[in-house]
mmCIF file of C-alpha atoms in Angstrom:
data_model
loop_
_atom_site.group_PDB
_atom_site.id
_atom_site.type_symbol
_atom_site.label_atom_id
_atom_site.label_comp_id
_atom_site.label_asym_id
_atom_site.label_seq_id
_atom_site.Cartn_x
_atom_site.Cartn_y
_atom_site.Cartn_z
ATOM 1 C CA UNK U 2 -22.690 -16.886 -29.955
ATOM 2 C CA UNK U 3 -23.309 -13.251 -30.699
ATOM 3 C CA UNK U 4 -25.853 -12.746 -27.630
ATOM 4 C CA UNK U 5 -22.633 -14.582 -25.423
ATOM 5 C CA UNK U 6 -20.177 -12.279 -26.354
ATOM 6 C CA UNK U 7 -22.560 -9.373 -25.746
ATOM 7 C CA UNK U 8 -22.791 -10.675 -22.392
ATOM 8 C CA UNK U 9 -19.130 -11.105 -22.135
ATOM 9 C CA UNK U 10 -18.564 -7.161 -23.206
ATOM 10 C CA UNK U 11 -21.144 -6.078 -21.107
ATOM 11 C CA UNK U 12 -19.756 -7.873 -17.946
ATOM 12 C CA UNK U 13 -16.292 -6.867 -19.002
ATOM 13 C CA UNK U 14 -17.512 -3.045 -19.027
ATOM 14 C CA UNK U 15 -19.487 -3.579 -15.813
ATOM 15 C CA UNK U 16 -16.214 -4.974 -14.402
ATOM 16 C CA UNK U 17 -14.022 -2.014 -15.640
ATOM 17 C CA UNK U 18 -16.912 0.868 -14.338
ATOM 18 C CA UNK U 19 -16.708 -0.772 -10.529
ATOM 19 C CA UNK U 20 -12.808 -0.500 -10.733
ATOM 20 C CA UNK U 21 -13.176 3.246 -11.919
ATOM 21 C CA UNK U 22 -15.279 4.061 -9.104
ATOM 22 C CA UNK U 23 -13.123 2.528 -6.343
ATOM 23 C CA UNK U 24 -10.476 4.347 -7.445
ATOM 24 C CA UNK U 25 -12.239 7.693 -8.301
ATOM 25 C CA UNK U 26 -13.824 7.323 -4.692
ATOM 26 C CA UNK U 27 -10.665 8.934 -2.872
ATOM 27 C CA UNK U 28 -10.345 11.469 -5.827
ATOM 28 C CA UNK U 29 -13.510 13.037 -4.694
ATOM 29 C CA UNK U 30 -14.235 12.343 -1.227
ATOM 30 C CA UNK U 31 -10.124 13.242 -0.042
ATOM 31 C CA UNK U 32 -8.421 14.706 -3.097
ATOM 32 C CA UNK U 33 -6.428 11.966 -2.815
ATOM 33 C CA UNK U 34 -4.409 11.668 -6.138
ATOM 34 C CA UNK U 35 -1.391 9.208 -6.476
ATOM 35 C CA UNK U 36 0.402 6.768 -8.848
ATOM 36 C CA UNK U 37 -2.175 4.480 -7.305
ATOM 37 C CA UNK U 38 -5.373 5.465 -8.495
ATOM 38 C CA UNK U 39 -4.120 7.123 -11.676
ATOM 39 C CA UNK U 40 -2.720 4.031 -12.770
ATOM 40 C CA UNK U 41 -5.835 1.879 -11.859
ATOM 41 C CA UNK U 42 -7.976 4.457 -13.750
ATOM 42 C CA UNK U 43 -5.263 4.203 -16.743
ATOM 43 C CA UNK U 44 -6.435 0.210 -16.225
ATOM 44 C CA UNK U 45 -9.909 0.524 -16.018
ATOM 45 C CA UNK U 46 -10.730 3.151 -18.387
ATOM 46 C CA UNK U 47 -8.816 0.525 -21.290
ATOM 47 C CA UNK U 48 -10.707 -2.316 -20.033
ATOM 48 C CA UNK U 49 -13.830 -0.596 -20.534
ATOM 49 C CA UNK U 50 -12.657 0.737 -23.830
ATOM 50 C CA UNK U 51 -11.758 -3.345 -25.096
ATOM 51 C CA UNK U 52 -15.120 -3.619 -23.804
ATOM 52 C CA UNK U 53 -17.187 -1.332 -26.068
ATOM 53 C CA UNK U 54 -14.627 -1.850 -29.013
ATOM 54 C CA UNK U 55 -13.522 -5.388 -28.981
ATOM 55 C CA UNK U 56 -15.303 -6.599 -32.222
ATOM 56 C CA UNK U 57 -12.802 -4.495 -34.055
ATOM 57 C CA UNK U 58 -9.663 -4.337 -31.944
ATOM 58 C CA UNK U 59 -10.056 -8.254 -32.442
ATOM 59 C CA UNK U 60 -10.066 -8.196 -35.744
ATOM 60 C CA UNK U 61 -7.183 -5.058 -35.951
ATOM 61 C CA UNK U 62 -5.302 -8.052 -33.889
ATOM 62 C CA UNK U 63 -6.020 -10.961 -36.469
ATOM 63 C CA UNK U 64 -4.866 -8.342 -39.112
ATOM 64 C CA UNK U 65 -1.619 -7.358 -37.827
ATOM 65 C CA UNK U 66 -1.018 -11.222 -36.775
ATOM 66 C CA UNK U 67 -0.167 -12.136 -40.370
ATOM 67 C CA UNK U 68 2.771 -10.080 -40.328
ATOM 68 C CA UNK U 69 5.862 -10.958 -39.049
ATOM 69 C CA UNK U 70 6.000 -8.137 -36.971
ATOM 70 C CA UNK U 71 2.611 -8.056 -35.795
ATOM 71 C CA UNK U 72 3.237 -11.482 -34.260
ATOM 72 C CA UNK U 73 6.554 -10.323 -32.716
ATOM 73 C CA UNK U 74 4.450 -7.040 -31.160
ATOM 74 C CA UNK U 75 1.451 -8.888 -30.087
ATOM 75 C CA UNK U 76 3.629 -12.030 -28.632
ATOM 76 C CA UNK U 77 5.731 -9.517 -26.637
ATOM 77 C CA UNK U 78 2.480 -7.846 -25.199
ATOM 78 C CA UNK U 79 0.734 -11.012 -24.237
ATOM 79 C CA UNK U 80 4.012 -12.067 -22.414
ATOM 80 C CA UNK U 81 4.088 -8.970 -20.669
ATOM 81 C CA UNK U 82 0.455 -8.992 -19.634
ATOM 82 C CA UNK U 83 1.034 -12.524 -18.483
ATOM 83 C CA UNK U 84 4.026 -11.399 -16.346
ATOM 84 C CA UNK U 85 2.462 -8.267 -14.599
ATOM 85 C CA UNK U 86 -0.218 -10.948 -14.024
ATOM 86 C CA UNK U 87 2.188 -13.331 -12.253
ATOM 87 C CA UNK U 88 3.749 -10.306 -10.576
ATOM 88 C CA UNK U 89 0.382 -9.279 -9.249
ATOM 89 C CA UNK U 90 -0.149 -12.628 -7.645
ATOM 90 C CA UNK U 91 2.578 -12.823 -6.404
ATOM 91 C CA UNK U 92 3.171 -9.422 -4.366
ATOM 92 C CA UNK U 93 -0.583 -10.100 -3.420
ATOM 93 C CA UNK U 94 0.448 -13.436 -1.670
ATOM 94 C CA UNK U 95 3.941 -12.106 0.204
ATOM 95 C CA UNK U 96 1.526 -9.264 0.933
ATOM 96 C CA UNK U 97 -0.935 -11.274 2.773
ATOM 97 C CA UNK U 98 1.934 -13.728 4.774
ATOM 98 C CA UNK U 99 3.511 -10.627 5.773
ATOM 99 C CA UNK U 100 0.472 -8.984 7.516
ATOM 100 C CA UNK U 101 -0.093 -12.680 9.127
ATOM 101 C CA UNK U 102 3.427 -13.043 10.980
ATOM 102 C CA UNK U 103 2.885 -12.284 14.387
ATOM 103 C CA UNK U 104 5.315 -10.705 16.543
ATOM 104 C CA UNK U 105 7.293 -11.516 20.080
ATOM 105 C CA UNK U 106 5.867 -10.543 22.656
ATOM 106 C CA UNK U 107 6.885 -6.632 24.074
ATOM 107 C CA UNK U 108 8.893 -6.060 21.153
ATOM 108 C CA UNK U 109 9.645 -2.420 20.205
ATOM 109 C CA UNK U 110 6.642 -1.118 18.462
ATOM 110 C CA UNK U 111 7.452 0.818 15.676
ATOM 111 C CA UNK U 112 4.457 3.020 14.197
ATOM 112 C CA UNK U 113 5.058 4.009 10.772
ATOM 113 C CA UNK U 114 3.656 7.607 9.354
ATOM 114 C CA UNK U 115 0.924 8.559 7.472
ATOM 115 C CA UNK U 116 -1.243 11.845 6.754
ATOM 116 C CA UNK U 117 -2.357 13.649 9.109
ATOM 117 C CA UNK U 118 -5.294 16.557 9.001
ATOM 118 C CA UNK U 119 -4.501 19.446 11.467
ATOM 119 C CA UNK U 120 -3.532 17.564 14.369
ATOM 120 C CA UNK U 121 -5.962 14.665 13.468
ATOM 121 C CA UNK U 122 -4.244 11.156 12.404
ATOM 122 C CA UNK U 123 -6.127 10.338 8.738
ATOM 123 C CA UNK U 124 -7.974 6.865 8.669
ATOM 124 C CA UNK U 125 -5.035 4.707 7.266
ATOM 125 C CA UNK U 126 -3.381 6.338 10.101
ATOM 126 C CA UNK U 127 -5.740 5.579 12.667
ATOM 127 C CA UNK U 128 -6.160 2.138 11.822
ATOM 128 C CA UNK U 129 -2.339 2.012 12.456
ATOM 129 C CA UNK U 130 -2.702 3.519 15.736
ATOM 130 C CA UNK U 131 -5.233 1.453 17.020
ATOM 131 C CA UNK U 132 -3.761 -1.625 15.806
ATOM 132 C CA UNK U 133 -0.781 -0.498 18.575
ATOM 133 C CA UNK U 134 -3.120 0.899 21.168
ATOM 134 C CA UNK U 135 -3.777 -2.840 20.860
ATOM 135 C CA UNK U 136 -0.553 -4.236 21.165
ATOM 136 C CA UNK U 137 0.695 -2.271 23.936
ATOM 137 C CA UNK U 138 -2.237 -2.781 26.265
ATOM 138 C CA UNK U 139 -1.424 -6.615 25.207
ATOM 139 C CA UNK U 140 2.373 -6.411 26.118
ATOM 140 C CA UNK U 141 2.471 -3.798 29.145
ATOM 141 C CA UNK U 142 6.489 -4.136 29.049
ATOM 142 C CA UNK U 143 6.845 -3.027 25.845
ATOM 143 C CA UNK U 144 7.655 0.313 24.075
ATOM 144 C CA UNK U 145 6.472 2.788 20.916
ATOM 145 C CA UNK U 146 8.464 4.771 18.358
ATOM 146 C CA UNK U 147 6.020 6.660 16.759
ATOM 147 C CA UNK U 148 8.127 7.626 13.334
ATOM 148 C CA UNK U 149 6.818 10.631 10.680
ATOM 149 C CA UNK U 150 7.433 13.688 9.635
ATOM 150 C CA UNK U 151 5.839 16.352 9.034
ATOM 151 C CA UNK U 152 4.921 17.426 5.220
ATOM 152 C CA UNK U 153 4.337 20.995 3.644
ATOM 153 C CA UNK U 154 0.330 20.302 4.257
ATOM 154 C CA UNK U 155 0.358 19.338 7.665
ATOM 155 C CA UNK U 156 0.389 21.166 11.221
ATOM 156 C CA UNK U 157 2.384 19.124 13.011
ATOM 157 C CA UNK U 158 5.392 15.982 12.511
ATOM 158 C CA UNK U 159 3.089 12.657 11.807
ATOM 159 C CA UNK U 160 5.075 11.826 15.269
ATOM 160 C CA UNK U 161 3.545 14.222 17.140
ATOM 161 C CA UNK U 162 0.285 13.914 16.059
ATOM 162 C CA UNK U 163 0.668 9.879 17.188
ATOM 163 C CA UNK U 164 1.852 10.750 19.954
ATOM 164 C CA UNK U 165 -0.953 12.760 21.375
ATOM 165 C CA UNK U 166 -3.249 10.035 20.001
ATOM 166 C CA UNK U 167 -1.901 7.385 21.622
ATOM 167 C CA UNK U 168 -1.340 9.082 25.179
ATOM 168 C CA UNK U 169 -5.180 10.340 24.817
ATOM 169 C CA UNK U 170 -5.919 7.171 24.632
ATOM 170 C CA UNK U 171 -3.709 5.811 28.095
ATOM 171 C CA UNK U 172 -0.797 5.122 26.695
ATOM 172 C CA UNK U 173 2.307 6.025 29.473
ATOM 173 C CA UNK U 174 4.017 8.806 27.871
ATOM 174 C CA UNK U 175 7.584 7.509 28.797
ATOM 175 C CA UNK U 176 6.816 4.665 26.769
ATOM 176 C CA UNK U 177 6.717 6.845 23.926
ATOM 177 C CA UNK U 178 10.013 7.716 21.335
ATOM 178 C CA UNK U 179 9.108 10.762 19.047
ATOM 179 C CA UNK U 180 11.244 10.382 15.409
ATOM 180 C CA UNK U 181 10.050 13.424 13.182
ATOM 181 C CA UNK U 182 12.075 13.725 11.056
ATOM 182 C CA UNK U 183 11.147 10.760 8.278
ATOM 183 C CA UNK U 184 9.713 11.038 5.364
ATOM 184 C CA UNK U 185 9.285 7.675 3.850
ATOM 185 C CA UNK U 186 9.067 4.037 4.647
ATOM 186 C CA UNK U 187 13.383 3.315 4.470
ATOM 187 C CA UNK U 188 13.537 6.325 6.529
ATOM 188 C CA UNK U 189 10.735 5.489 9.110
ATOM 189 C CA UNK U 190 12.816 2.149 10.005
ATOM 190 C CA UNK U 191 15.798 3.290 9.560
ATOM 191 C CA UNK U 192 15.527 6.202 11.870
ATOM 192 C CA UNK U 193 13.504 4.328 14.412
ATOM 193 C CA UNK U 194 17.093 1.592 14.425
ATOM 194 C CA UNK U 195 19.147 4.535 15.588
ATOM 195 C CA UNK U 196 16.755 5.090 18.516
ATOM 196 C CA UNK U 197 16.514 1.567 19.504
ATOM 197 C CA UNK U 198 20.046 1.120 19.723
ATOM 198 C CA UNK U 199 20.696 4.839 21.036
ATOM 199 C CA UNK U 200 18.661 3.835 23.906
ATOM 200 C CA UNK U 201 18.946 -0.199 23.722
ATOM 201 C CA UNK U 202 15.568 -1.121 23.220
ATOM 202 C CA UNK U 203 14.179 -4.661 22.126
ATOM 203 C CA UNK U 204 15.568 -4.857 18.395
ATOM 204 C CA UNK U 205 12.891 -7.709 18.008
ATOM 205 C CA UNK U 206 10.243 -5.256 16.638
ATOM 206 C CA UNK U 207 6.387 -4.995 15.795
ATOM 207 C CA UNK U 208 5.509 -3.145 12.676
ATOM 208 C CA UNK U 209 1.849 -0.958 12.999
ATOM 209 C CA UNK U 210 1.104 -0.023 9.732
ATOM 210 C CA UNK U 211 -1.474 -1.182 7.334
ATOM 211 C CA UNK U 212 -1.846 -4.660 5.844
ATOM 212 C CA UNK U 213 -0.923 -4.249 2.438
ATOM 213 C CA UNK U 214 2.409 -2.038 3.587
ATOM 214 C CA UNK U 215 3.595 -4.858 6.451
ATOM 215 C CA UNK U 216 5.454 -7.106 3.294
ATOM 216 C CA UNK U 217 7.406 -3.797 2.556
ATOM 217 C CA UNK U 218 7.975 -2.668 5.818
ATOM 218 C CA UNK U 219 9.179 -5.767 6.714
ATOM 219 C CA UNK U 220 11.492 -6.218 3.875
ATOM 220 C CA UNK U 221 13.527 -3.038 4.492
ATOM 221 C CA UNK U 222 13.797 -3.684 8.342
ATOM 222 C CA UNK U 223 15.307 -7.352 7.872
ATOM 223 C CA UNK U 224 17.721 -5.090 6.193
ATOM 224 C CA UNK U 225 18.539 -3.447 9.626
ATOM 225 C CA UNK U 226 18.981 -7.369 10.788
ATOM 226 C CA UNK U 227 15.845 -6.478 12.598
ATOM 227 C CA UNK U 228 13.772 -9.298 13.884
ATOM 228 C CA UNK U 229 9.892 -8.346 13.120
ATOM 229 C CA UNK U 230 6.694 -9.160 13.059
ATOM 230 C CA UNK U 231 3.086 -7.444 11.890
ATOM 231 C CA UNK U 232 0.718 -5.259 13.685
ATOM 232 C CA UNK U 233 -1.955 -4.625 10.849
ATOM 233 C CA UNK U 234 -4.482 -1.782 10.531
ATOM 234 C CA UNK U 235 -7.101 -2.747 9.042
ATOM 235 C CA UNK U 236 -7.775 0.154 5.621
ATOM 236 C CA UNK U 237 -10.890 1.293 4.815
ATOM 237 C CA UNK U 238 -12.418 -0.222 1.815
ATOM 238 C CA UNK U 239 -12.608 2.768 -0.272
ATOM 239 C CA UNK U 240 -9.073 3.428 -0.029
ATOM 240 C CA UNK U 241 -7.964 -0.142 -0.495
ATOM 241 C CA UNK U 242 -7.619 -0.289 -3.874
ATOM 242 C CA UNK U 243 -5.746 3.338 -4.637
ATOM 243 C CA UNK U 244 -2.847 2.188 -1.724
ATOM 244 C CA UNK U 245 -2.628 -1.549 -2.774
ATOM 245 C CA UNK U 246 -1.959 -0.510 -6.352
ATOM 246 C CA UNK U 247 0.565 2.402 -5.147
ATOM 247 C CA UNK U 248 1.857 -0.632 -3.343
ATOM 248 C CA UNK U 249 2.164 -3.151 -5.619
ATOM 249 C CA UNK U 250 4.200 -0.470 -7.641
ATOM 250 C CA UNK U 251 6.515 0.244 -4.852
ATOM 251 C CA UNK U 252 7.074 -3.219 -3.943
ATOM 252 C CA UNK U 253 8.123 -3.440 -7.867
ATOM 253 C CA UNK U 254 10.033 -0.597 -7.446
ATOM 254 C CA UNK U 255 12.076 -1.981 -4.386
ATOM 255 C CA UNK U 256 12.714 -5.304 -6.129
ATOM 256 C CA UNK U 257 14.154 -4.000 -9.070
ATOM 257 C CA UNK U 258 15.922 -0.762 -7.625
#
């Protein structure tokens, strides 16, 4: 029994080290630092912590369960580790049917923002671009807003930046709509509506954006009564886990603000 649970920390440890370094990964190779990663690393590091102390948090736990508070404490955290659990599988799941629904065919494509270096699209934002580039050459009759931007680290609007992407790459610029001026996701879809309707585009629309962001996307344009459907970059795997978790916390934050 003794060699088992061994194994069991061990594993656990292991488990909680791999998670560190996927979300240190973006930390060192981009500066990247958001709610994302710091809150996986918050997770990780106290997995690996249960892992190299659990002989005598376990029996801190069977201490504090014979009193009456102790069992109120510990029942409330199990519920609530049980809940962020279900949560997590959840968001995962509406995540993963979102970035499946296909759109019409030449609906308005609607690029959403990301970072740009200089005047060069970041790889989240590529991925988003080419997942268009895609689309367009697919449905020759329909039309882009690119929609972003520009933040106090950046050269030029997210927009812009998309725009001279996609053109470089033989996209007609008159099927191009600039919107600069956004600077997050409500925004992006929101501002992208007025120029649909200020120039009566197809309101039946194709979100590019990156898989784990399509759910959320999606979500606020159904607000617009906009009919839409997912165009999904595919991220890179060392930044997966940093933006799912940011996402995962904005979805939360959406559903309960």
């Amino acid at each position: 029994m003794k060699q088992i649970n061994t194994i069991a920390r061990l594993l656990l440890f292991l488990f909680g080290a791999a998670g560190l370094s996927g979300f240190i990964v973006p930390v060192l190779k981009r500066r990247i630092l958001n709610i994302g990663n710091i809150s996986g690393l918050a997770v990780c590091i106290c997995i690996m912590l249960y892992a190299v102390f659990m002989p005598t948090i376990h029996e801190m736990i069977r201490v504090f369960w014979h009193r009456t508070v102790g069992k109120i404490v510990l029942s409330i955290v199990a519920a609530g580790l049980v809940l962020a659990l279900v949560l997590v599988i959840v968001m995962t799941t509406l995540m993963v049917k979102a970035a499946a629904a296909r759109p019409s065919e030449n609906a308005t494509v609607i690029v959403l923002g990301c970072k740009v270096y200089g005047e060069r699209p970041s790889n989240m934002l590529e991925a988003r671009l080419n997942a268009a580039l895609e689309y367009l050459n697919a449905n020759p009759k329909s039309v882009c807003i690119v929609s972003g931007g520009q933040g106090s680290d950046e050269l030029i609007p997210e927009a812009e930046c998309m725009y001279l992407y996609l053109t470089s790459h033989g996209i007609a610029a008159e099927r191009i709509y600039q919107e600069d001026k956004s600077t997050t996701t409500r925004e992006n879809i929101a501002f992208s509506y007025e120029i649909i309707k200020e120039h009566g585009l197809n309101e039946s629309i194709a979100i590019a954006t990156n898989e784990f962001h399509e759910y959320r996307a999606g979500k606020i344009a159904e607000n617009f009564g906009l009919e839409y459907g997912a165009v999904s970059g595919s991220t890179v795997l060392w930044l997966l886990p940093t933006y799912y978790a940011r996402e995962l916390l904005a979805i939360l934050y959406e559903w309960v603000f």
